[in-house]
Amino acid sequence: MKITRKTFDECMFPCYNPQDFVIAKAKGVHVYDTQGKEYLDLTSGIGVNSLGHCPKIIEKTLKKQSRRLVHCSNVFINDKTLELALALKAKTQYERFFFVNSGAEANEAALKLARRYAYDVAGEEKDEIIAFDHGFHGRTFFTVSVGGQEKYSSGFGPRPGAITHLPFNDVAALKAAVSSKTCAIMVEPVQGEGGVMPASAEFMQALRACADEVGALLIFDEVQTGNARTGTLYAYEQYGVRPDILTTAKGIGGGLPIGIIMTSTQIASHFGPGTHGSTFGGNPLICACAIEVLKVISSDKFLHGVQERAQLLHNLLEKVGEHTGMFSEVRGMGMLQGAILKPEYAGQAGDIMRFLAGYGVLVLTAGGNILRFAPALNIKKSTLKQAMKLLEQGLLNYKQVKQV
């Protein structure tokens, strides 16, 4: 059977509009399609493949654990789930953990927990969730409703109520909106889908102060910024602001599906037996791999290497912008960077992304005006430089073709 891009159109839901080639295999930061063409991957599965594609540590752990225990459900406990929880406890000083399968599920659980906590402590009238314009927290109905992008939540009927959206990084708007009815404030330290926009230090500190003032829980969505992506294990460390609930996913699985909610014993106690669950959450096969990934990405040496690569990535992108004249700004944190296209290229990010694939470099977008870069955290510096040369060549040729 021959598999092509047309096969996708013939058998899959049309939720995605993927590129024209079909990926057959990958190793490290190199991806190969069914025709044998090689690409340099600067997307890492949208920040999932933190150690590159098919790292040896995942291959080895999968083989070993699959001989011991693959799945047993949460009717029982297994050693690997608890080992991962203890490892995270040692690294973060959070006290309680709940495992799910994705970032959306982690955020869904966090929002439910915040509502239940407020209901138990203050009563049903304390139910308002404050979130921010252009935020993105997942694709469940609750999380797209809390996310601040209308395009993802409209057209599905009545949305959950008591959700307020405010301008991101606007301290005055935040202080004016927070009230005794606010039960939770949810934010991404860097808005990923919303434009690779980092939160300011002043804004993050105001979030903590406002939450404390009204007895609301502060939730940080570190699905994309967590697990060494920004140069520290979690981005909140760089702000000196600790959330009450931390959610994460993506990179800690090293390519495998996992989501995590971290919080205190007191807050977690409001999720008693039967209040929430996940059939595959805490799966021993996935947790065994996450344990090994965490060992690697949390080491001081590894984090220092991420910081060095992040600075190099940012500097190289700025040079590409200078040489091509196509970027108005390069912004982000760590190995999550966004190149903002100049006004004359507004709405063309998707076309540019596809064009660049023809030059053997894979990038992401964040809306129609931003190219997003989230390469593997261990990408070689020489490979990163090579990728930037391909990027620059592709962009210059795009300009020539489009005659902009």
Short mmCIF file of C-alpha atoms in Angstrom, two decimals:
data_model
loop_
_atom_site.label_atom_id
_atom_site.label_comp_id
_atom_site.label_asym_id
_atom_site.label_seq_id
_atom_site.Cartn_x
_atom_site.Cartn_y
_atom_site.Cartn_z
CA MET A 1 0.00 0.00 0.00
CA LYS A 2 1.39 3.37 -1.01
CA ILE A 3 0.92 6.10 1.61
CA THR A 4 0.85 9.70 0.36
CA ARG A 5 -0.50 13.08 1.42
CA LYS A 6 -3.68 12.16 -0.48
CA THR A 7 -4.16 9.22 1.87
CA PHE A 8 -4.62 11.69 4.70
CA ASP A 9 -7.42 13.43 2.83
CA GLU A 10 -9.11 10.11 2.14
CA CYS A 11 -9.24 8.70 5.67
CA MET A 12 -8.57 11.34 8.34
CA PHE A 13 -10.72 14.03 9.94
CA PRO A 14 -9.90 17.34 8.23
CA CYS A 15 -8.88 18.99 11.53
CA TYR A 16 -5.32 19.49 10.32
CA ASN A 17 -3.77 20.86 7.17
CA PRO A 18 -0.42 19.04 7.21
CA GLN A 19 2.49 19.56 4.86
CA ASP A 20 2.65 17.71 1.56
CA PHE A 21 5.23 15.11 2.52
CA VAL A 22 4.84 12.03 4.73
CA ILE A 23 7.42 11.41 7.46
CA ALA A 24 8.74 7.86 7.57
CA LYS A 25 11.52 8.00 10.15
CA ALA A 26 13.62 10.36 12.24
CA LYS A 27 16.70 10.37 14.43
CA GLY A 28 17.96 13.22 16.56
CA VAL A 29 17.05 16.42 14.70
CA HIS A 30 16.97 14.77 11.28
CA VAL A 31 13.66 13.76 9.72
CA TYR A 32 13.18 11.70 6.56
CA ASP A 33 10.10 11.46 4.40
CA THR A 34 8.88 8.47 2.38
CA GLN A 35 10.83 9.74 -0.64
CA GLY A 36 14.09 9.79 1.34
CA LYS A 37 14.35 13.59 1.58
CA GLU A 38 16.10 14.83 4.74
CA TYR A 39 14.92 17.75 6.86
CA LEU A 40 16.41 19.58 9.84
CA ASP A 41 13.69 19.69 12.47
CA LEU A 42 13.40 22.92 14.48
CA THR A 43 9.95 21.96 15.82
CA SER A 44 10.67 18.87 17.98
CA GLY A 45 7.04 17.84 17.68
CA ILE A 46 5.97 21.26 19.07
CA GLY A 47 8.40 20.96 21.95
CA VAL A 48 7.75 17.29 22.69
CA ASN A 49 10.94 15.65 21.49
CA SER A 50 13.11 17.43 24.03
CA LEU A 51 16.07 15.08 23.41
CA GLY A 52 15.45 14.76 19.69
CA HIS A 53 13.72 12.00 17.78
CA CYS A 54 14.09 8.41 19.01
CA PRO A 55 16.75 9.06 21.68
CA LYS A 56 18.60 5.99 22.89
CA ILE A 57 17.42 6.56 26.45
CA ILE A 58 13.78 6.17 25.36
CA GLU A 59 14.52 3.16 23.20
CA LYS A 60 16.39 1.45 26.02
CA THR A 61 13.79 2.25 28.69
CA LEU A 62 10.84 1.19 26.54
CA LYS A 63 12.47 -2.13 25.83
CA LYS A 64 13.29 -2.77 29.49
CA GLN A 65 9.97 -1.62 30.96
CA SER A 66 7.81 -3.33 28.32
CA ARG A 67 9.17 -6.63 29.60
CA ARG A 68 8.10 -5.78 33.17
CA LEU A 69 4.80 -3.86 33.11
CA VAL A 70 3.03 -1.82 30.46
CA HIS A 71 -0.31 -0.94 32.03
CA CYS A 72 -2.27 -1.80 35.17
CA SER A 73 -4.82 1.05 35.74
CA ASN A 74 -5.21 3.22 38.81
CA VAL A 75 -7.23 0.59 40.64
CA PHE A 76 -3.73 -0.50 41.62
CA ILE A 77 -0.47 1.33 42.22
CA ASN A 78 2.77 0.69 40.39
CA ASP A 79 6.35 1.50 41.23
CA LYS A 80 7.19 3.69 38.23
CA THR A 81 4.36 6.17 38.84
CA LEU A 82 5.55 6.67 42.40
CA GLU A 83 9.21 6.88 41.38
CA LEU A 84 8.37 9.70 38.97
CA ALA A 85 6.32 11.52 41.60
CA LEU A 86 9.18 11.30 44.11
CA ALA A 87 11.69 12.49 41.50
CA LEU A 88 9.53 15.52 40.69
CA LYS A 89 9.01 16.21 44.37
CA ALA A 90 12.76 16.34 44.90
CA LYS A 91 13.25 18.68 41.93
CA THR A 92 10.34 21.06 42.50
CA GLN A 93 9.35 20.77 46.17
CA TYR A 94 5.73 20.35 45.14
CA GLU A 95 4.07 17.78 47.36
CA ARG A 96 1.35 16.08 45.31
CA PHE A 97 1.16 14.93 41.69
CA PHE A 98 -1.49 13.71 39.29
CA PHE A 99 -0.57 12.14 35.97
CA VAL A 100 -2.56 12.32 32.75
CA ASN A 101 -1.77 11.93 29.05
CA SER A 102 -1.47 15.45 27.64
CA GLY A 103 -1.21 19.13 28.39
CA ALA A 104 -4.90 19.70 27.72
CA GLU A 105 -5.82 17.03 30.26
CA ALA A 106 -3.41 18.50 32.80
CA ASN A 107 -4.97 21.94 32.39
CA GLU A 108 -8.50 20.53 32.49
CA ALA A 109 -7.69 18.82 35.79
CA ALA A 110 -6.06 21.96 37.19
CA LEU A 111 -9.10 24.07 36.38
CA LYS A 112 -11.45 21.50 37.91
CA LEU A 113 -9.26 21.33 41.00
CA ALA A 114 -9.26 25.11 41.39
CA ARG A 115 -13.04 25.25 41.11
CA ARG A 116 -13.46 22.38 43.60
CA TYR A 117 -11.02 23.96 46.06
CA ALA A 118 -12.89 27.27 45.97
CA TYR A 119 -16.26 25.51 46.26
CA ASP A 120 -15.12 23.61 49.35
CA VAL A 121 -13.33 26.52 51.03
CA ALA A 122 -15.43 29.57 50.10
CA GLY A 123 -18.68 28.35 48.57
CA GLU A 124 -20.15 28.09 45.10
CA GLU A 125 -20.15 31.84 44.40
CA LYS A 126 -16.33 31.96 44.26
CA ASP A 127 -16.07 30.51 40.75
CA GLU A 128 -14.48 33.10 38.43
CA ILE A 129 -11.45 32.02 36.42
CA ILE A 130 -9.28 34.81 35.05
CA ALA A 131 -7.23 34.06 31.93
CA PHE A 132 -5.66 36.14 29.18
CA ASP A 133 -6.22 37.17 25.59
CA HIS A 134 -4.27 35.04 23.09
CA GLY A 135 -3.67 32.33 25.69
CA PHE A 136 -3.84 28.66 24.79
CA HIS A 137 -4.46 25.87 27.29
CA GLY A 138 -5.60 22.88 25.24
CA ARG A 139 -8.47 21.55 23.15
CA THR A 140 -10.98 20.24 25.68
CA PHE A 141 -14.09 22.39 25.86
CA PHE A 142 -13.15 23.81 29.26
CA THR A 143 -9.57 24.59 28.24
CA VAL A 144 -10.47 26.23 24.92
CA SER A 145 -13.01 28.32 26.80
CA VAL A 146 -10.34 29.45 29.27
CA GLY A 147 -7.86 29.97 26.45
CA GLY A 148 -8.13 33.47 25.03
CA GLN A 149 -8.58 32.70 21.33
CA GLU A 150 -12.14 32.86 20.04
CA LYS A 151 -11.36 30.82 16.94
CA TYR A 152 -10.80 27.70 19.04
CA SER A 153 -13.90 27.92 21.23
CA SER A 154 -16.69 29.33 19.04
CA GLY A 155 -19.18 27.16 17.20
CA PHE A 156 -19.58 24.45 19.84
CA GLY A 157 -22.58 25.77 21.74
CA PRO A 158 -22.79 27.33 25.21
CA ARG A 159 -19.41 27.66 26.87
CA PRO A 160 -18.61 27.21 30.57
CA GLY A 161 -19.36 30.42 32.43
CA ALA A 162 -17.53 32.58 34.96
CA ILE A 163 -14.45 32.97 32.76
CA THR A 164 -12.92 36.43 32.31
CA HIS A 165 -10.26 37.28 29.73
CA LEU A 166 -7.87 40.17 30.23
CA PRO A 167 -5.04 41.70 28.18
CA PHE A 168 -1.78 39.83 28.70
CA ASN A 169 0.95 41.72 30.59
CA ASP A 170 -1.53 44.42 31.64
CA VAL A 171 -1.10 44.90 35.40
CA ALA A 172 -3.72 47.65 35.67
CA ALA A 173 -6.40 45.55 33.98
CA LEU A 174 -5.54 42.63 36.26
CA LYS A 175 -5.84 44.67 39.45
CA ALA A 176 -9.14 46.14 38.31
CA ALA A 177 -10.64 42.74 37.50
CA VAL A 178 -9.63 40.53 40.41
CA SER A 179 -12.31 40.25 43.09
CA SER A 180 -13.56 38.07 45.91
CA LYS A 181 -15.33 35.95 43.27
CA THR A 182 -12.05 35.03 41.58
CA CYS A 183 -11.12 31.42 42.32
CA ALA A 184 -8.17 31.04 39.95
CA ILE A 185 -5.84 32.92 37.61
CA MET A 186 -4.34 30.86 34.78
CA VAL A 187 -1.39 32.00 32.67
CA GLU A 188 1.42 30.78 30.43
CA PRO A 189 4.84 32.25 31.35
CA VAL A 190 5.35 32.52 27.60
CA GLN A 191 2.31 32.53 25.37
CA GLY A 192 3.22 29.94 22.75
CA GLU A 193 0.32 29.65 20.30
CA GLY A 194 -0.52 33.26 21.11
CA GLY A 195 2.68 34.68 19.64
CA VAL A 196 5.73 33.53 21.64
CA MET A 197 5.18 36.41 24.04
CA PRO A 198 6.97 36.24 27.43
CA ALA A 199 5.25 37.56 30.53
CA SER A 200 6.98 40.51 32.15
CA ALA A 201 8.43 40.16 35.64
CA GLU A 202 6.13 42.91 36.90
CA PHE A 203 3.09 41.10 35.52
CA MET A 204 4.04 37.76 37.07
CA GLN A 205 4.62 39.36 40.45
CA ALA A 206 1.27 41.14 40.19
CA LEU A 207 -0.43 37.82 39.44
CA ARG A 208 0.93 36.36 42.66
CA ALA A 209 0.01 39.41 44.73
CA CYS A 210 -3.53 39.64 43.32
CA ALA A 211 -4.18 35.93 43.80
CA ASP A 212 -3.02 36.13 47.40
CA GLU A 213 -5.14 39.21 48.07
CA VAL A 214 -8.43 37.50 47.16
CA GLY A 215 -7.59 33.91 48.07
CA ALA A 216 -7.42 32.69 44.48
CA LEU A 217 -5.17 29.92 43.20
CA LEU A 218 -2.45 30.87 40.73
CA ILE A 219 -2.04 28.30 37.94
CA PHE A 220 0.95 28.30 35.62
CA ASP A 221 0.52 26.41 32.36
CA GLU A 222 4.05 25.19 31.65
CA VAL A 223 3.08 22.64 29.04
CA GLN A 224 5.31 24.34 26.49
CA THR A 225 7.72 26.30 28.71
CA GLY A 226 8.49 23.51 31.16
CA ASN A 227 11.04 20.71 31.26
CA ALA A 228 14.14 22.81 30.54
CA ARG A 229 12.68 24.50 27.44
CA THR A 230 13.42 27.99 28.80
CA GLY A 231 16.79 27.15 30.37
CA THR A 232 15.55 26.29 33.86
CA LEU A 233 13.59 23.17 34.71
CA TYR A 234 10.45 25.30 34.86
CA ALA A 235 10.08 28.90 33.72
CA TYR A 236 8.57 30.12 36.98
CA GLU A 237 12.03 29.79 38.55
CA GLN A 238 13.24 32.71 36.44
CA TYR A 239 10.47 34.98 37.74
CA GLY A 240 10.81 34.17 41.41
CA VAL A 241 7.05 33.55 41.47
CA ARG A 242 5.78 30.14 42.52
CA PRO A 243 2.32 29.05 41.35
CA ASP A 244 -0.11 27.15 43.55
CA ILE A 245 -0.71 24.68 40.73
CA LEU A 246 1.80 23.89 38.00
CA THR A 247 0.83 21.96 34.88
CA THR A 248 3.25 20.48 32.38
CA ALA A 249 3.48 17.90 29.60
CA LYS A 250 5.28 17.72 26.24
CA GLY A 251 9.05 17.56 26.79
CA ILE A 252 9.15 15.45 29.96
CA GLY A 253 7.92 12.43 27.99
CA GLY A 254 10.73 12.67 25.45
CA GLY A 255 8.25 11.93 22.66
CA LEU A 256 5.70 9.93 24.64
CA PRO A 257 2.31 11.22 25.88
CA ILE A 258 2.23 12.47 29.47
CA GLY A 259 0.77 15.37 31.42
CA ILE A 260 1.33 16.33 35.05
CA ILE A 261 -0.40 18.47 37.67
CA MET A 262 1.70 19.53 40.67
CA THR A 263 0.45 21.24 43.81
CA SER A 264 0.44 21.22 47.61
CA THR A 265 -0.98 18.59 49.93
CA GLN A 266 -3.66 21.00 51.10
CA ILE A 267 -4.92 21.84 47.63
CA ALA A 268 -4.69 18.26 46.37
CA SER A 269 -6.81 17.05 49.30
CA HIS A 270 -9.88 18.56 47.60
CA PHE A 271 -9.65 15.91 44.87
CA GLY A 272 -10.85 13.00 46.96
CA PRO A 273 -11.69 9.49 45.66
CA GLY A 274 -13.98 9.65 42.64
CA THR A 275 -13.59 13.39 41.92
CA HIS A 276 -11.26 12.90 38.97
CA GLY A 277 -9.51 10.13 37.09
CA SER A 278 -7.56 9.00 34.06
CA THR A 279 -7.43 5.47 32.67
CA PHE A 280 -3.92 5.78 31.28
CA GLY A 281 -2.65 8.48 33.65
CA GLY A 282 0.46 7.31 35.46
CA ASN A 283 1.03 4.55 32.94
CA PRO A 284 4.18 2.68 34.10
CA LEU A 285 5.68 2.47 30.61
CA ILE A 286 5.43 6.23 30.07
CA CYS A 287 6.46 7.10 33.63
CA ALA A 288 9.56 4.92 33.35
CA CYS A 289 10.65 6.94 30.33
CA ALA A 290 9.79 10.28 31.96
CA ILE A 291 11.98 9.34 34.95
CA GLU A 292 14.97 8.92 32.64
CA VAL A 293 14.24 12.09 30.68
CA LEU A 294 13.92 14.07 33.91
CA LYS A 295 17.32 12.85 35.07
CA VAL A 296 18.90 14.25 31.92
CA ILE A 297 17.08 17.57 31.53
CA SER A 298 17.29 18.58 35.20
CA SER A 299 21.06 18.34 35.52
CA ASP A 300 22.99 21.60 35.89
CA LYS A 301 25.24 20.69 32.97
CA PHE A 302 22.30 20.08 30.66
CA LEU A 303 20.50 23.26 31.70
CA HIS A 304 23.67 25.28 31.14
CA GLY A 305 23.90 23.80 27.65
CA VAL A 306 20.29 24.78 26.94
CA GLN A 307 21.03 28.35 28.02
CA GLU A 308 24.03 28.52 25.68
CA ARG A 309 22.07 27.10 22.74
CA ALA A 310 19.17 29.44 23.46
CA GLN A 311 21.41 32.49 23.24
CA LEU A 312 22.92 31.17 20.03
CA LEU A 313 19.47 30.50 18.54
CA HIS A 314 18.29 33.99 19.40
CA ASN A 315 21.42 35.64 18.00
CA LEU A 316 21.31 33.59 14.79
CA LEU A 317 17.65 34.42 14.24
CA GLU A 318 18.41 38.11 14.66
CA LYS A 319 21.15 37.82 12.05
CA VAL A 320 18.78 36.04 9.68
CA GLY A 321 16.35 38.89 10.24
CA GLU A 322 19.04 41.44 9.43
CA HIS A 323 20.18 39.62 6.29
CA THR A 324 16.70 38.96 4.92
CA GLY A 325 14.91 42.07 6.15
CA MET A 326 11.86 39.98 7.00
CA PHE A 327 11.70 40.11 10.82
CA SER A 328 10.61 43.07 12.90
CA GLU A 329 11.55 41.34 16.17
CA VAL A 330 12.86 38.09 17.63
CA ARG A 331 11.47 37.26 21.08
CA GLY A 332 10.92 34.38 23.46
CA MET A 333 12.60 32.52 26.31
CA GLY A 334 15.24 29.85 26.05
CA MET A 335 14.74 27.40 23.21
CA LEU A 336 11.28 28.77 22.46
CA GLN A 337 11.77 31.68 20.09
CA GLY A 338 9.50 33.57 17.73
CA ALA A 339 10.45 35.62 14.67
CA ILE A 340 7.80 38.27 14.07
CA LEU A 341 7.32 38.99 10.39
CA LYS A 342 7.31 42.57 9.13
CA PRO A 343 3.91 44.02 8.13
CA GLU A 344 4.48 43.35 4.43
CA TYR A 345 4.49 39.62 5.23
CA ALA A 346 1.41 39.71 7.44
CA GLY A 347 -0.60 36.49 7.27
CA GLN A 348 2.11 34.64 5.33
CA ALA A 349 3.68 32.59 8.16
CA GLY A 350 1.95 29.40 7.03
CA ASP A 351 3.04 29.84 3.42
CA ILE A 352 6.60 30.56 4.55
CA MET A 353 6.62 27.47 6.78
CA ARG A 354 5.66 25.28 3.81
CA PHE A 355 8.15 27.00 1.53
CA LEU A 356 10.98 26.42 4.00
CA ALA A 357 10.28 22.69 4.06
CA GLY A 358 11.38 22.65 0.45
CA TYR A 359 14.78 23.85 1.66
CA GLY A 360 15.01 21.07 4.20
CA VAL A 361 14.20 23.03 7.36
CA LEU A 362 11.07 22.50 9.45
CA VAL A 363 9.65 25.35 11.54
CA LEU A 364 6.38 26.17 13.28
CA THR A 365 4.04 29.13 13.23
CA ALA A 366 2.26 31.04 16.00
CA GLY A 367 -0.57 32.65 14.11
CA GLY A 368 -0.26 34.15 10.66
CA ASN A 369 2.55 36.58 11.43
CA ILE A 370 5.10 34.64 13.49
CA LEU A 371 7.55 31.84 12.78
CA ARG A 372 8.09 29.73 15.92
CA PHE A 373 11.22 27.75 16.73
CA ALA A 374 11.39 25.00 19.36
CA PRO A 375 14.28 22.68 18.43
CA ALA A 376 15.49 19.74 20.47
CA LEU A 377 17.21 20.96 23.62
CA ASN A 378 20.36 18.97 22.84
CA ILE A 379 20.73 20.04 19.20
CA LYS A 380 24.39 20.49 18.28
CA LYS A 381 25.48 24.08 17.85
CA SER A 382 26.96 23.26 14.46
CA THR A 383 23.62 21.77 13.36
CA LEU A 384 21.78 24.84 14.60
CA LYS A 385 24.07 27.04 12.52
CA GLN A 386 23.49 24.81 9.50
CA ALA A 387 19.73 25.08 10.00
CA MET A 388 19.93 28.86 10.17
CA LYS A 389 21.80 28.95 6.86
CA LEU A 390 19.04 26.89 5.27
CA LEU A 391 16.46 29.16 6.87
CA GLU A 392 18.13 32.28 5.50
CA GLN A 393 18.48 30.80 2.03
CA GLY A 394 14.84 29.75 2.03
CA LEU A 395 13.61 33.15 3.20
CA LEU A 396 15.65 35.02 0.61
CA ASN A 397 14.27 32.81 -2.14
CA TYR A 398 10.75 33.26 -0.77
CA LYS A 399 11.19 37.01 -1.11
CA GLN A 400 12.38 36.60 -4.68
CA VAL A 401 9.50 34.32 -5.62
CA LYS A 402 6.90 36.54 -3.96
CA GLN A 403 8.69 39.73 -5.07
CA VAL A 404 7.93 41.44 -1.79
#
